[in-house]
XYZ file of C-alpha atoms in Angstrom:
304
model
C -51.193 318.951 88.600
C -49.814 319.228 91.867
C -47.161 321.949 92.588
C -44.517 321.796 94.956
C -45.654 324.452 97.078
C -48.149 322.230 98.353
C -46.247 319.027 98.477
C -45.920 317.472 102.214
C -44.466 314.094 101.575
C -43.501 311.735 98.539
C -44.133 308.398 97.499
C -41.132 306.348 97.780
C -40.679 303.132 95.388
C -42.999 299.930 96.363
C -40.131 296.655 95.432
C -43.715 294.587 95.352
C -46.950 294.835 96.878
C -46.965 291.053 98.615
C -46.771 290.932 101.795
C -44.216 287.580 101.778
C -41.865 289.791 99.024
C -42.075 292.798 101.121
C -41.035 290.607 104.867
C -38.396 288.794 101.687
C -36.902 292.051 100.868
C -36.599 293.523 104.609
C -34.769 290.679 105.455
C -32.283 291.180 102.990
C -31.734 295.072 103.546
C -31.349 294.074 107.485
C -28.727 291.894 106.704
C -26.464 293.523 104.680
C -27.105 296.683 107.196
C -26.110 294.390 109.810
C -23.093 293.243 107.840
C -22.189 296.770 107.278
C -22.721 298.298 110.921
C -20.886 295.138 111.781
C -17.697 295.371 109.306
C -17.169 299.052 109.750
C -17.644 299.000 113.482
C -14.891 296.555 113.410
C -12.451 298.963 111.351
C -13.047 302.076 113.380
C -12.387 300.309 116.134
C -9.695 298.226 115.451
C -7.784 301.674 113.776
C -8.938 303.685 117.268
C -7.738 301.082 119.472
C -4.519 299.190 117.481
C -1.115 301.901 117.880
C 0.376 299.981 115.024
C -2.095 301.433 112.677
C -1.899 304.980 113.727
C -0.891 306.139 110.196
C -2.359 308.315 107.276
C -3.259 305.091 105.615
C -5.595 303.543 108.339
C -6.311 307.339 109.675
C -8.398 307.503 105.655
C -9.525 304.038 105.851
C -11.144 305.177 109.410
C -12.766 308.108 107.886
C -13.830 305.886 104.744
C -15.658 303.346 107.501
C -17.586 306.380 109.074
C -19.131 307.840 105.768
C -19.769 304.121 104.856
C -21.416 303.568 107.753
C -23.578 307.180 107.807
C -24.546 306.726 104.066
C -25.736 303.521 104.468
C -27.931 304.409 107.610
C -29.084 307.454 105.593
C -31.167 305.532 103.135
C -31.596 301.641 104.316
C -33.185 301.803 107.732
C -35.775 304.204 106.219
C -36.221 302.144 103.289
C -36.816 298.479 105.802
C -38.859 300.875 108.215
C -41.460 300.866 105.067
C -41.341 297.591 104.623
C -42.820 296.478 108.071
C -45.477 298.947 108.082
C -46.389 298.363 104.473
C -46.040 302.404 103.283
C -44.227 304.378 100.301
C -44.022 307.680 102.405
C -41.461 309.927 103.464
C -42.368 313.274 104.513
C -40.914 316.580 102.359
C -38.812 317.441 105.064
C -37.422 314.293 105.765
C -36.825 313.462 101.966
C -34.667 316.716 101.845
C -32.851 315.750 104.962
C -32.216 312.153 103.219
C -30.828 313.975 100.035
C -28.746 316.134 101.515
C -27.300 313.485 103.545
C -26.780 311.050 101.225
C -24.795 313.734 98.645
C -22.758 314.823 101.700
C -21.643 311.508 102.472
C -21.069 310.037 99.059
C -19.379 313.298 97.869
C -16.849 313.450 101.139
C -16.376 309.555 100.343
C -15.616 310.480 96.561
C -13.251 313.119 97.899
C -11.782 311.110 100.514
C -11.229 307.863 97.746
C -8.675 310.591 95.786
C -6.787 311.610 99.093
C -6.226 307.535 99.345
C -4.878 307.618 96.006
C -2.178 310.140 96.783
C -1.737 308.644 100.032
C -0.436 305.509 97.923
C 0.814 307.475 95.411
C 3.274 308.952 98.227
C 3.790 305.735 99.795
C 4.967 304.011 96.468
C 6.331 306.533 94.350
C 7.875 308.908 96.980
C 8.357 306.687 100.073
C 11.386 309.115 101.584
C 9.147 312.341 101.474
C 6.064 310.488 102.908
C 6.764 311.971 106.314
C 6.636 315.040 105.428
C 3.511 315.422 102.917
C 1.531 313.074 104.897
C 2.264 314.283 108.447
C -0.260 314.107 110.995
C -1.671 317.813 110.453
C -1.461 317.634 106.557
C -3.779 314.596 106.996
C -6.354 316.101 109.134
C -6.374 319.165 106.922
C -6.991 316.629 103.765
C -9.378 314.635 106.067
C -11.348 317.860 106.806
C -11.242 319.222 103.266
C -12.772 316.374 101.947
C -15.752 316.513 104.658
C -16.364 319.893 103.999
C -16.348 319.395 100.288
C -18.859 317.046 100.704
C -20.739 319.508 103.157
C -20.901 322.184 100.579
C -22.035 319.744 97.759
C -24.414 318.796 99.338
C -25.737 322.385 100.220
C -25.843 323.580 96.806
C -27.473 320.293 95.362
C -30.381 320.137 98.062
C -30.946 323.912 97.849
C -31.147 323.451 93.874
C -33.187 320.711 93.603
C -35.634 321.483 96.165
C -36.194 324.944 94.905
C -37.967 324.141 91.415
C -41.150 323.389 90.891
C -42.753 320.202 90.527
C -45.686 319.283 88.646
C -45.576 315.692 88.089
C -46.864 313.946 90.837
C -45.395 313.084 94.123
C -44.165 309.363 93.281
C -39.773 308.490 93.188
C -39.264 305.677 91.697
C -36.783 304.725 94.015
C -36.242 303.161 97.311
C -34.294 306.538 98.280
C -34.736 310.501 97.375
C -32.444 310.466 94.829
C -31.744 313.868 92.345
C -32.399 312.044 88.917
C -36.014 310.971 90.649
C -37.051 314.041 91.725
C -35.580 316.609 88.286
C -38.315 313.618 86.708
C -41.324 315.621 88.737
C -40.314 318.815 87.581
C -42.670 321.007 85.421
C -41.133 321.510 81.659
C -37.818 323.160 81.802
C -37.372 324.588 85.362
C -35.165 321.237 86.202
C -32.096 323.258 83.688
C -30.706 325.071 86.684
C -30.263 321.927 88.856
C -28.798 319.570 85.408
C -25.848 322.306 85.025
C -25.328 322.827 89.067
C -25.012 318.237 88.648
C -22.672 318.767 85.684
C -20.337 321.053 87.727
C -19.993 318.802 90.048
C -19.773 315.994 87.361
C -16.839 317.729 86.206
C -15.274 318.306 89.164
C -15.649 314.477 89.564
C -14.129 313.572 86.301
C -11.106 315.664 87.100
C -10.701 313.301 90.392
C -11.074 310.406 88.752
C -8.228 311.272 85.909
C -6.002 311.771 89.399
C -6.722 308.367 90.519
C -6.239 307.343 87.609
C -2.960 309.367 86.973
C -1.830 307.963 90.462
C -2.706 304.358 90.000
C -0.473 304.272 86.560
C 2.325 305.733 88.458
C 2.035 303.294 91.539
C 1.606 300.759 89.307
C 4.518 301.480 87.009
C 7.055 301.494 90.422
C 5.471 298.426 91.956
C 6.883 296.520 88.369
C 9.981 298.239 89.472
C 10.406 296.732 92.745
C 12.810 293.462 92.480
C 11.389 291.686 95.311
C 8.472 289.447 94.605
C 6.974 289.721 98.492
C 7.110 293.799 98.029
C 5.434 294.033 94.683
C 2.520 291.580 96.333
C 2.640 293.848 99.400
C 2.358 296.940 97.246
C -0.478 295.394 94.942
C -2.567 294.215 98.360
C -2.501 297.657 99.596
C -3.440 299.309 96.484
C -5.737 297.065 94.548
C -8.704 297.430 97.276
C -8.517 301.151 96.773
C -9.188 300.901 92.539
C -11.983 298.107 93.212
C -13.537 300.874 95.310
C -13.243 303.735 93.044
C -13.743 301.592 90.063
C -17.789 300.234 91.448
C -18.313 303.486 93.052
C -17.465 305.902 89.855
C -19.179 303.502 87.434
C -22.238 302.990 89.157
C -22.792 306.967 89.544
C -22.078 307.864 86.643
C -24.420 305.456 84.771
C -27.093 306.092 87.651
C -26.714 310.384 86.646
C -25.763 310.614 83.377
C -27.318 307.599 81.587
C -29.840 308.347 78.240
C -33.581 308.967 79.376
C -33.814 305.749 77.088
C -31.824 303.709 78.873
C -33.761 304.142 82.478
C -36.025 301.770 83.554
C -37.423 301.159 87.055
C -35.715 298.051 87.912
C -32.524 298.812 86.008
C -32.879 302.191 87.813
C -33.097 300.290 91.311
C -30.255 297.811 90.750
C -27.796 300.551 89.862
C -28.978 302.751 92.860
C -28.319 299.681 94.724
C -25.033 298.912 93.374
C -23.467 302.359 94.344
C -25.278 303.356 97.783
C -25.707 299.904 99.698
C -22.973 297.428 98.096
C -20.222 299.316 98.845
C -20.000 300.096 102.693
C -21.053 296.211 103.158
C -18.182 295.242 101.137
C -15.374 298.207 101.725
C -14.438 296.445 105.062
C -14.403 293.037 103.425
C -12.138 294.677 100.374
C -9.646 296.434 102.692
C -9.226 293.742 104.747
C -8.939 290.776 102.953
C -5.332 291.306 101.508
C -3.814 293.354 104.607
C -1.908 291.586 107.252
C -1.535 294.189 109.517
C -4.957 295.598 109.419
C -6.343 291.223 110.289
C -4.078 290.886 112.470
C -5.719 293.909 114.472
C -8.959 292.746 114.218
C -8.105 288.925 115.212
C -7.035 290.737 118.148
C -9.952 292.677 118.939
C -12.007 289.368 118.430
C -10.215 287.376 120.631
């Protein structure tokens, strides 16, 4: 069997082996990348450039659009760069630069989702202190802590994983360098230390997604409060993106790390991985813009 120590790339997941399915499926990746680059762009811009939406709500959503737009170019472009030249490879470096990457991103996004929820929370259930806990410096410092949460994730994950042995081949049975994937190639028990470093974090994540949750019942419970029909849709439309978010985001990842061995199958395995790492930042600028006037009428104006 192979061991790591010798390892100098791995064999990323063929989608199909014709040429017509392969040219089939780059199209598709291109275009939602394109979609994504394209929606995001749009936010970041629209935020940097609009005055009006120089607040700690757009300030997150701008944040939100640039880990959306670096987690998506951390695994797709790679991924439709195979496609054309008809090879599974990615070198060992470069798989443990995609990994660590991808963790940073999607763990400062996972952060960054529960700052939104207090944002809200603030907004709606404590609109006359919002000032002051969501000043411009108490934002940065949240904005920062959630990057750097994300940074240091990612450095214990990638330093786990890529430290035990493998023994099972070189082959991921994904279109990405995913953790689950590669704990598959390691030999017998060595892949413990990584599992309980993945359920820390697990936990961690659990306890942010009981605040979200915590905060969403309590915005929810004062938007039924509010007598004024136009303020309780106003309320909903700013809040309701966030949950979709959190909702496809935490279910997807969950199932993806901590579903039964009997449950995983290649293609079920793909679909999820798709579902939480590429659906998402092609859709987040969609979601967040769809119900909020303010955050159109920017972008009408950067249009036109």
């Amino acid at each position: 069997m192979p061991n790591s120590s010798f390892l100098n790339e791995f064999l990323l997941l063929a989608f199909t082996g014709t040429r017509e399915l392969q040219l089939l499926h780059f199209s598709l990746f291109l275009g939602i990348y394109l979609a994504a680059l394209l929606g995001n762009g749009l936010i970041i811009t629209a935020v940097a450039c609009d005055h009006r939406l120089h607040t700690p709500m757009y300030f997150f959503l701008l944040n939100l659009s640039l880990l959306d737009l670096g987690s998506i170019s951390t695994t797709v472009p790679k991924s439709m760069a195979n496609f054309l030249s008809n090879t599974r490879a990615i070198s060992y470096l470069g798989c443990a630069a995609q990994l660590f990457l991808f963790v940073f991103l999607l763990s400062a996004e996972y952060s960054l989702l529960t700052v939104m929820a207090y944002d809200r929370f603030v907004a709606i259930c404590r609109p006359l202190h919002y000032g002051t806990l969501l000043g411009s410096r108490a934002c940065v410092k949240m904005a920062a802590a959630a990057w750097a949460s994300g940074f240091l994730n990612a450095l214990l994950h990638t330093g786990s994983t890529f430290s035990i042995p493998l023994c099972q081949g070189n082959a991921l049975h994904q279109f990405f360098c995913e953790i689950p994937q590669i704990l598959k190639l390691s030999c017998s028990d060595s892949y413990l230390r990584e599992l309980g470093v993945l359920l820390v974090s697990v936990s961690l994540g659990i306890g942010c997604f009981i605040f979200i949750v915590v905060s969403y019942v309590h915005i929810f419970t004062a938007v039924l409060r509010i007598p004024s029909e136009q303020g309780r849709h106003k309320a909903f439309s700013m809040c309701l993106p966030p949950l979709a978010v959190v909702s496809l985001f935490v279910s997807t990842l969950t199932f993806s790390y901590l579903k039964p061995p009997s449950f995983s199958s290649p293609s079920l395995d793909l679909v999820v991985a798709v579902l939480y790492s590429v659906v998402p930042p092609a859709v987040n600028p969609l979601i967040y813009s769809m119900r909020n006037k303010d955050l159109k009428d920017a972008l009408r104006k950067l249009i036109q």
